[in-house]
Coordinates of C-alpha atoms and ligand atoms in Angstrom, one line a residue:
M1 CA 109.3 154.5 103.9
A2 CA 106.7 156.5 102.1
M3 CA 106.5 153.5 99.5
N4 CA 106.3 151.2 102.1
T5 CA 103.3 152.6 103.8
V6 CA 101.6 152.7 100.3
F7 CA 102.6 148.9 99.9
V8 CA 100.9 148.2 103.3
R9 CA 97.7 150.2 102.7
L10 CA 97.7 148.3 99.1
L11 CA 98.4 144.8 100.8
Q12 CA 95.8 145.7 103.5
L13 CA 93.2 146.7 100.9
L14 CA 94.0 143.0 99.3
L15 CA 93.9 141.2 102.4
L16 CA 90.0 142.6 102.6
L17 CA 89.1 140.8 99.5
L18 CA 90.3 137.4 101.1
P19 CA 87.9 135.3 103.1
P20 CA 88.0 136.2 106.5
S21 CA 89.7 133.3 107.8
L22 CA 92.6 133.1 105.4
R23 CA 92.8 136.7 106.1
D24 CA 93.5 137.0 109.6
Y25 CA 95.8 134.0 108.8
L26 CA 98.1 136.0 106.4
W27 CA 97.7 139.1 108.7
A28 CA 99.0 137.7 111.8
A29 CA 102.2 137.5 110.0
P30 CA 105.4 137.4 112.5
S31 CA 106.1 139.8 114.8
D32 CA 104.0 142.1 113.6
H33 CA 101.8 142.1 117.2
G34 CA 102.3 142.0 120.6
V35 CA 102.3 137.9 121.4
G36 CA 100.6 138.9 124.7
Q37 CA 97.4 140.7 123.5
K38 CA 97.1 138.2 120.1
L39 CA 97.2 135.2 122.9
Q40 CA 93.9 136.6 124.5
V41 CA 91.6 136.1 121.5
Y42 CA 92.7 132.2 121.1
H43 CA 91.3 129.3 122.6
P44 CA 93.9 126.6 123.9
I45 CA 94.5 123.9 121.6
I46 CA 95.3 120.1 121.9
M47 CA 97.4 118.1 119.7
S48 CA 97.7 114.3 118.8
A49 CA 99.7 113.1 116.1
G50 CA 99.7 109.5 114.2
I51 CA 100.9 106.0 115.5
S52 CA 104.4 106.5 114.5
C53 CA 104.8 109.6 116.8
P54 CA 104.3 109.4 120.7
V55 CA 107.4 107.9 122.2
L56 CA 107.4 104.9 125.0
E57 CA 109.7 104.2 127.6
A58 CA 110.3 101.4 129.5
R59 CA 111.8 99.6 132.4
L60 CA 113.1 96.2 133.0
T61 CA 112.7 94.9 136.7
D62 CA 113.9 91.5 138.3
A63 CA 110.9 89.5 136.9
Y64 CA 112.3 89.8 133.5
T65 CA 113.7 87.0 131.7
P66 CA 115.3 88.3 128.5
S67 CA 115.0 86.0 125.8
L68 CA 118.9 87.1 124.8
P69 CA 121.3 88.3 127.1
R70 CA 122.0 91.5 125.5
C71 CA 118.2 92.5 126.0
G72 CA 119.0 92.3 129.6
A73 CA 121.4 95.3 129.1
F74 CA 118.9 98.0 131.2
K75 CA 117.8 95.4 133.8
G76 CA 117.3 97.2 137.1
K77 CA 118.9 100.4 135.7
G78 CA 115.9 102.6 135.3
W79 CA 113.6 104.2 132.8
F80 CA 115.0 104.3 128.9
P81 CA 113.4 105.3 125.8
L82 CA 112.3 101.8 123.9
W83 CA 110.7 103.9 121.2
N84 CA 112.2 106.9 120.0
S85 CA 115.3 106.6 117.8
K86 CA 115.3 103.8 115.0
Q87 CA 119.2 104.6 114.5
D88 CA 119.8 104.0 118.3
L89 CA 117.9 100.4 118.1
V90 CA 119.6 99.2 115.1
D91 CA 123.4 100.5 116.5
H92 CA 122.8 98.8 119.5
D93 CA 121.8 95.6 117.9
Y94 CA 118.6 95.9 120.0
V95 CA 115.9 95.5 117.1
S96 CA 115.1 92.2 118.7
C97 CA 114.8 93.1 121.8
F98 CA 112.6 95.9 121.0
E99 CA 110.2 93.5 119.7
E100 CA 110.1 91.5 122.8
Q101 CA 109.8 94.6 125.1
M102 CA 107.3 95.8 123.2
S103 CA 105.1 93.1 122.8
L104 CA 101.7 92.8 125.2
V105 CA 100.1 89.9 126.1
F106 CA 96.8 89.7 126.3
D107 CA 95.3 88.4 129.6
P108 CA 91.9 86.2 129.1
V109 CA 91.4 86.4 133.1
T110 CA 91.1 90.5 132.9
N111 CA 89.9 90.5 129.4
D112 CA 92.6 92.9 128.5
Y113 CA 96.2 93.6 127.7
R114 CA 99.3 93.8 129.8
N115 CA 103.2 93.9 129.1
Q116 CA 105.5 91.3 129.2
P117 CA 106.4 90.3 132.8
G118 CA 109.1 91.9 134.3
V119 CA 108.5 94.7 131.7
E120 CA 107.1 98.1 132.8
T121 CA 106.4 101.4 130.2
R122 CA 104.9 104.6 130.3
V123 CA 104.5 107.5 127.8
P124 CA 106.6 110.6 128.3
D125 CA 105.7 114.2 128.1
F126 CA 102.0 114.0 128.4
G127 CA 100.4 117.3 128.0
S128 CA 103.1 118.5 125.9
A129 CA 102.7 119.5 121.9
Y130 CA 106.5 118.3 121.8
G131 CA 105.6 114.6 123.1
F132 CA 105.7 113.4 119.2
S133 CA 108.4 113.0 117.2
Y134 CA 109.1 110.9 114.2
K135 CA 111.7 108.2 115.2
D136 CA 114.1 108.9 112.1
D137 CA 115.5 111.6 110.4
S138 CA 113.5 111.0 106.8
C139 CA 110.4 113.1 107.5
P140 CA 111.5 116.0 109.7
F141 CA 107.8 117.8 109.4
C142 CA 105.8 114.5 110.3
C143 CA 104.0 114.1 113.5
N144 CA 102.5 117.8 113.0
I145 CA 105.8 119.2 113.8
K146 CA 105.1 121.8 111.0
L147 CA 101.6 123.0 111.7
R148 CA 103.1 122.9 115.7
N149 CA 105.6 125.5 114.2
E150 CA 102.7 127.4 112.3
L151 CA 100.6 127.5 115.8
E152 CA 104.0 128.6 117.6
A153 CA 104.3 131.6 114.9
L154 CA 100.8 132.9 115.5
G155 CA 101.6 132.9 119.5
Y156 CA 100.7 129.7 120.9
R157 CA 103.1 128.3 123.4
D158 CA 103.4 124.7 124.7
G159 CA 102.2 124.5 128.6
D160 CA 100.1 127.4 128.3
T161 CA 98.0 127.7 125.4
L162 CA 99.4 124.3 123.4
F163 CA 99.2 121.0 124.9
G164 CA 99.5 117.4 123.4
V165 CA 98.1 114.3 124.6
P166 CA 100.8 111.2 123.3
Y167 CA 99.1 108.0 123.7
D168 CA 100.6 104.2 123.9
I169 CA 100.6 103.3 120.4
R170 CA 100.2 99.3 121.2
H171 CA 96.6 99.8 122.9
A172 CA 93.2 100.2 121.4
P173 CA 90.4 102.2 123.2
P174 CA 87.8 99.4 123.9
R175 CA 84.2 98.8 122.7
P176 CA 81.7 99.6 125.1
G177 CA 81.5 97.4 127.8
Q178 CA 85.2 96.1 127.3
P179 CA 88.0 96.7 130.1
S180 CA 91.0 98.8 129.5
E181 CA 92.9 99.6 132.0
V182 CA 95.3 101.5 129.6
Y183 CA 92.5 103.8 128.0
S184 CA 90.5 104.4 131.6
D185 CA 93.8 106.1 132.4
Y186 CA 94.5 107.7 129.2
F187 CA 91.2 109.0 128.9
A188 CA 90.6 110.4 132.6
R189 CA 94.3 112.1 131.8
V190 CA 93.3 114.1 128.7
K191 CA 89.9 115.0 130.3
D192 CA 91.8 116.5 133.1
L193 CA 94.4 118.1 131.0
V194 CA 91.4 119.5 128.9
Q195 CA 89.7 121.3 132.1
N196 CA 92.9 122.6 133.3
A197 CA 94.3 123.9 129.8
S198 CA 90.7 125.7 129.9
A199 CA 91.1 127.2 133.7
K200 CA 94.6 128.4 132.2
N201 CA 93.1 130.6 129.6
G202 CA 90.0 132.1 130.8
N203 CA 87.8 129.3 131.1
K204 CA 87.7 129.2 127.2
P205 CA 86.5 125.9 125.6
V206 CA 89.8 123.9 123.6
I207 CA 90.2 122.8 120.2
F208 CA 91.5 119.5 119.4
I209 CA 93.8 118.9 116.4
G210 CA 94.0 115.1 115.8
H211 CA 95.8 113.5 112.4
S212 CA 95.2 109.6 111.6
F213 CA 95.0 107.4 114.8
G214 CA 95.5 110.5 116.8
G215 CA 92.4 112.0 115.4
K216 CA 90.6 108.8 116.0
L217 CA 91.4 108.8 119.4
I218 CA 90.4 112.5 120.0
L219 CA 86.9 111.3 118.6
D220 CA 86.8 108.1 120.9
F221 CA 87.8 110.3 123.8
V222 CA 85.0 113.0 123.2
N223 CA 82.3 110.4 122.9
S224 CA 83.2 108.8 126.2
T225 CA 82.5 111.9 127.9
P226 CA 79.0 113.3 129.0
L227 CA 77.6 115.6 126.3
S228 CA 77.2 118.4 128.8
W229 CA 80.9 118.2 129.4
R230 CA 82.0 118.3 125.7
K231 CA 79.6 121.4 125.2
Q232 CA 81.1 123.1 128.3
F233 CA 85.1 122.4 127.3
I234 CA 85.1 121.7 123.4
K235 CA 85.1 124.4 121.2
H236 CA 85.7 122.8 118.1
L237 CA 87.1 119.3 116.7
V238 CA 89.9 119.5 113.7
L239 CA 90.5 115.7 112.4
L240 CA 93.1 115.6 109.9
S241 CA 92.7 112.1 107.8
P242 CA 91.3 110.3 111.2
T243 CA 91.5 106.7 110.5
P244 CA 88.0 105.6 110.3
P245 CA 86.2 102.9 111.9
T246 CA 85.1 101.8 108.7
G247 CA 88.7 100.4 108.0
F248 CA 90.9 100.5 105.1
L249 CA 92.8 98.3 103.9
E250 CA 96.2 99.1 105.0
A251 CA 95.3 97.8 108.0
L252 CA 94.6 94.4 106.9
K253 CA 97.9 94.2 104.9
N254 CA 99.7 95.1 107.7
L255 CA 98.4 92.1 109.7
A256 CA 100.2 90.2 106.9
S257 CA 103.2 91.7 105.9
G258 CA 103.8 94.1 109.4
P259 CA 103.3 97.3 110.2
S260 CA 104.0 100.0 107.7
C261 CA 104.4 102.5 110.3
I262 CA 106.9 100.7 112.3
H263 CA 109.3 100.0 110.1
F264 CA 113.1 99.4 109.8
D265 CA 115.2 99.4 106.5
A266 CA 117.9 97.2 108.2
A267 CA 115.7 94.6 109.2
P268 CA 114.4 91.8 107.4
H269 CA 110.4 92.6 106.1
L270 CA 108.7 90.4 108.7
A271 CA 110.8 91.3 111.7
L272 CA 108.1 93.1 113.5
R273 CA 105.1 91.2 112.3
T274 CA 104.7 89.1 115.8
M275 CA 105.0 91.8 117.8
W276 CA 102.3 94.1 115.4
W277 CA 100.3 91.0 116.4
S278 CA 100.0 91.1 119.7
F279 CA 99.4 95.0 119.6
A280 CA 95.3 95.8 120.7
S281 CA 96.0 98.8 117.5
S282 CA 97.0 96.4 115.1
L283 CA 93.2 95.1 115.3
L284 CA 91.6 98.4 115.1
S285 CA 90.8 99.9 111.8
L286 CA 90.5 96.6 109.4
P287 CA 87.9 97.0 106.5
S288 CA 84.5 96.8 107.7
P289 CA 81.4 94.3 105.9
T290 CA 79.8 97.9 105.5
V291 CA 81.9 99.5 103.7
F292 CA 83.8 96.6 101.9
T293 CA 80.7 94.3 101.6
H294 CA 81.7 90.7 99.9
E295 CA 84.7 92.3 97.8
P296 CA 88.0 90.3 97.8
L297 CA 90.3 92.0 100.0
I298 CA 93.2 89.2 99.9
I299 CA 93.0 87.7 96.8
T300 CA 95.1 84.3 96.1
K301 CA 94.8 81.2 93.5
H302 CA 92.7 79.1 95.9
R303 CA 90.8 81.5 98.0
N304 CA 89.8 84.8 98.6
Y305 CA 89.0 86.5 101.8
S306 CA 86.7 89.6 102.2
A307 CA 85.7 91.5 105.2
Y308 CA 83.3 88.6 106.4
D309 CA 86.4 86.0 106.5
Y310 CA 88.7 87.8 109.2
P311 CA 88.7 84.4 111.8
D312 CA 89.8 82.0 108.4
F313 CA 92.3 84.7 107.3
L314 CA 94.1 84.8 110.6
V315 CA 94.4 81.2 110.8
A316 CA 95.8 81.1 107.3
L317 CA 98.5 83.8 108.8
G318 CA 99.3 81.5 111.3
F319 CA 97.8 83.5 114.4
S320 CA 97.7 80.7 117.3
M321 CA 94.1 80.2 119.5
K322 CA 96.0 82.6 122.0
G323 CA 96.3 85.3 119.3
M324 CA 92.4 84.8 117.9
L325 CA 91.1 85.3 121.8
P326 CA 91.5 89.1 121.4
F327 CA 90.5 89.0 118.1
T328 CA 86.9 87.6 118.4
K329 CA 86.6 88.8 122.0
W330 CA 87.8 92.5 121.4
V331 CA 86.9 93.7 117.6
F332 CA 85.5 91.8 115.2
P333 CA 84.2 94.5 113.0
T334 CA 81.0 93.6 111.6
N335 CA 78.4 95.3 114.0
M336 CA 80.6 98.5 113.8
S337 CA 78.8 101.6 114.7
V338 CA 79.4 105.3 114.0
E339 CA 79.0 108.0 116.7
A340 CA 79.8 111.3 115.9
P341 CA 81.2 113.6 118.3
M342 CA 78.0 116.3 118.7
V343 CA 80.5 119.4 118.9
P344 CA 81.5 121.3 116.0
T345 CA 83.7 119.3 113.8
T346 CA 86.1 119.8 110.7
Y347 CA 87.1 116.9 108.9
L348 CA 89.5 117.3 106.6
S349 CA 90.8 114.4 104.0
G350 CA 93.5 114.1 100.8
F351 CA 91.9 112.1 97.7
G352 CA 93.1 111.1 94.6
V353 CA 96.2 109.4 95.3
Q354 CA 96.6 105.5 94.8
T355 CA 95.8 103.6 97.7
I356 CA 95.8 99.9 98.1
N357 CA 92.5 98.4 97.6
Q358 CA 93.3 94.7 97.1
V359 CA 96.6 92.5 97.9
V360 CA 97.0 89.4 95.7
F361 CA 99.2 86.5 97.8
W362 CA 98.9 84.2 94.6
D363 CA 100.6 81.3 95.6
G364 CA 99.1 81.8 99.1
N365 CA 102.1 82.3 100.7
F366 CA 101.7 85.3 103.1
D367 CA 105.4 85.6 104.3
V368 CA 106.2 87.0 100.6
Y369 CA 105.4 90.7 99.4
P370 CA 102.3 90.9 97.6
E371 CA 100.6 92.6 94.6
N372 CA 98.8 95.6 95.2
V373 CA 95.6 96.7 93.2
Y374 CA 95.0 100.2 93.7
G375 CA 92.1 102.5 93.8
N376 CA 91.1 106.0 95.2
G377 CA 91.7 107.1 98.5
D378 CA 94.6 109.2 100.3
G379 CA 97.6 106.7 100.0
V380 CA 96.8 105.1 103.2
V381 CA 92.9 105.1 103.6
N382 CA 90.1 104.2 100.9
W383 CA 88.2 107.0 99.8
N384 CA 84.9 105.0 100.0
S385 CA 85.3 104.5 103.5
V386 CA 86.2 107.9 104.3
L387 CA 83.0 109.1 102.6
V388 CA 80.6 106.4 104.4
F389 CA 82.2 107.7 107.8
A390 CA 82.5 111.3 106.8
N391 CA 78.9 111.2 105.7
E392 CA 77.6 109.2 108.9
L393 CA 79.1 112.0 111.2
K394 CA 77.5 114.7 109.2
R395 CA 73.9 113.5 109.3
Q396 CA 74.2 113.0 113.0
H397 CA 75.3 116.6 113.3
C398 CA 72.8 118.0 111.0
L399 CA 69.7 116.1 112.7
K400 CA 71.0 118.2 116.0
N401 CA 72.2 121.2 114.1
I402 CA 75.4 121.1 114.8
L403 CA 78.3 122.1 112.2
F404 CA 80.3 119.4 110.4
K405 CA 82.3 120.7 107.7
F406 CA 84.0 118.1 105.6
I407 CA 86.9 119.8 103.5
K408 CA 88.3 117.1 100.2
I409 CA 91.7 118.1 99.1
P410 CA 92.8 116.3 96.0
N411 CA 96.3 115.0 95.7
V412 CA 97.3 115.5 98.9
T413 CA 98.4 112.3 100.7
H414 CA 97.7 110.9 104.3
G415 CA 100.8 111.9 105.9
E416 CA 101.5 114.7 103.7
I417 CA 98.1 116.5 104.9
A418 CA 99.9 118.6 107.6
I419 CA 102.9 119.3 105.6
Q420 CA 102.1 120.0 102.3
D421 CA 101.7 124.0 101.8
N422 CA 98.4 124.0 99.7
S423 CA 97.1 121.6 102.6
L424 CA 98.5 123.5 105.5
K425 CA 96.6 126.6 104.9
I426 CA 93.5 125.2 104.4
I427 CA 94.2 123.9 107.7
M428 CA 95.2 126.7 109.4
A429 CA 92.6 128.8 108.0
E430 CA 90.0 126.2 109.8
I431 CA 92.0 126.4 112.7
L432 CA 91.4 130.1 112.9
E433 CA 88.2 129.9 112.0
A434 CA 87.2 127.7 114.9
N435 CA 88.9 130.1 117.1
S436 CA 87.0 133.0 116.3
Ligands
NAG501 C1 95.8 119.3 136.2 O1 95.9 120.1 137.2 C2 95.9 119.3 138.7 C3 96.4 120.7 139.7 O2 97.1 121.6 139.3 C4 97.0 118.7 138.5 O3 97.2 117.9 139.8 C5 97.3 117.5 137.6 O4 98.3 116.9 137.4 C6 96.8 118.3 136.0 N1 96.5 117.2 134.9 C7 97.1 117.6 133.6 C8 96.7 116.0 133.1 O5 97.6 118.3 133.6
NAG502 C1 89.0 86.0 93.7 O1 88.6 87.4 93.5 C2 89.2 87.3 92.1 C3 88.9 89.2 91.7 O2 87.8 89.7 92.2 C4 88.5 86.7 91.1 O3 88.7 87.2 90.0 C5 88.6 85.1 91.2 O4 87.9 84.2 90.7 C6 88.4 85.1 92.6 N1 88.9 83.7 93.1 C7 88.4 83.1 93.7 C8 89.0 81.5 94.0 O5 87.3 82.9 94.4
NAG503 C1 74.3 94.9 115.8 O1 74.0 96.2 116.5 C2 72.1 96.4 116.6 C3 72.2 98.1 117.3 O2 73.2 98.0 117.7 C4 71.7 95.6 117.3 O3 70.1 95.7 117.4 C5 72.1 94.0 116.8 O4 71.6 93.1 117.8 C6 73.8 93.7 116.4 N1 74.4 92.7 116.3 C7 74.8 91.6 116.8 C8 75.1 90.4 115.8 O5 75.5 91.9 117.4
NAG504 C1 96.1 115.7 91.1 O1 96.5 114.4 90.0 C2 96.3 114.3 88.8 C3 96.8 113.1 88.5 O2 98.4 113.5 88.8 C4 96.1 115.4 88.0 O3 95.8 115.2 86.6 C5 95.1 116.5 88.4 O4 95.1 117.5 87.6 C6 95.6 116.7 89.7 N1 94.4 117.5 90.5 C7 94.5 118.8 91.0 C8 93.1 119.7 91.6 O5 95.7 119.4 91.6

């Protein structure tokens, strides 16, 4: 017993030598403290995760005409999970039905995307940090699950102090002046949730934590709100490898080879390409001319394509004119602008990992596996793009004297930043610092 006390005293002394945020984190060891009283000091946290993480449910009405009889199996039978488990889709021979029912249609009259006729969709568990899950068992800690466990160990509780904002992965926040019914609705609900979470916690402003596409959406959400609202309700943004508006090569490669984030080992490699083309989100994050200039990004024997050549590249890929329309109307990235959130922000990103820089389809056939040329990045996002984006956010924050902290973590990948022990510790320390 006495030895134990001495040990604890020694530990306390050692802890004093650590930076305050890390010290608090290590100090808040499990069950050392009454959860109730510890909670008083915490700001509510709202989480979001990458594009493979939200779930989508569907309901098929009479207006639905299945292209294959088996795709009509759930017609008139209420809500079912359309995107929740890869194994279920494969076991029930439903992958091609999934492709059909997930696909969006661009409506030139409303200038907006909608579901296929007779398909209704919804994202379950809005408001919950449990609204994110990986779709197979290959990555049990993906989708911020390990991070969520850490927060719960500190005393955070879903629905009280911890929340989540799952989204419809197929849609994309519109550019200013463009309509998006889905995003008008989503951003209104996020705003409502922030206000509710704050009201529930003594009017304390919230901390947002977003990974990858989820981080991008948090930024876009914050930028859609009035400055005075942000100041009142947002304590801090913690962005974990957000997908930058300056783009990255993998987004371009996914147009040619299908989505790497929605992938079935059991299906042919191009099985989901047409579905992917129909998503508004597939056209976000293409490498922007600002960062990638006239560099050849797609290389073939007869012609190279740079960030200035997307219309030609899409025609070469076989995008129909119908498919081209939303691209030209929506997201041509030549005039991209970066808008900083103007609330205290910590941006964390890995670097030093082999990341696709260029792809070679030498024979000009885009249906084959390309050869990749690699450069620096986090394994998904190119480092030059991260730097241009982060520096621009920093510049805008500095002008107004608002905290912007950019933390570069060597050798940690895009997917592992909130999983790998070393980077997870850094993230937790930042969250605790934001809480103080
Ligand atoms: C916020 O609280 C109001 C009133 O209790 C409730 O009607 C609404 O559904 C809540 N919204 C969210 C997004 O939690
Ligand atoms: C395409 O780019 C590569 C690499 O920069 C270059 O070697 C090649 O000459 C270019 N090809 C054409 C057709 O411009
Ligand atoms: C690009 O944006 C700038 C600043 O917002 C604007 O002045 C310019 O006209 C835009 N150019 C095009 C081609 O839209
Ligand atoms: C990162 O990985 C490279 C290559 O494996 C290695 O040489 C380097 O020492 C690593 N850096 C750190 C800080 O771990």
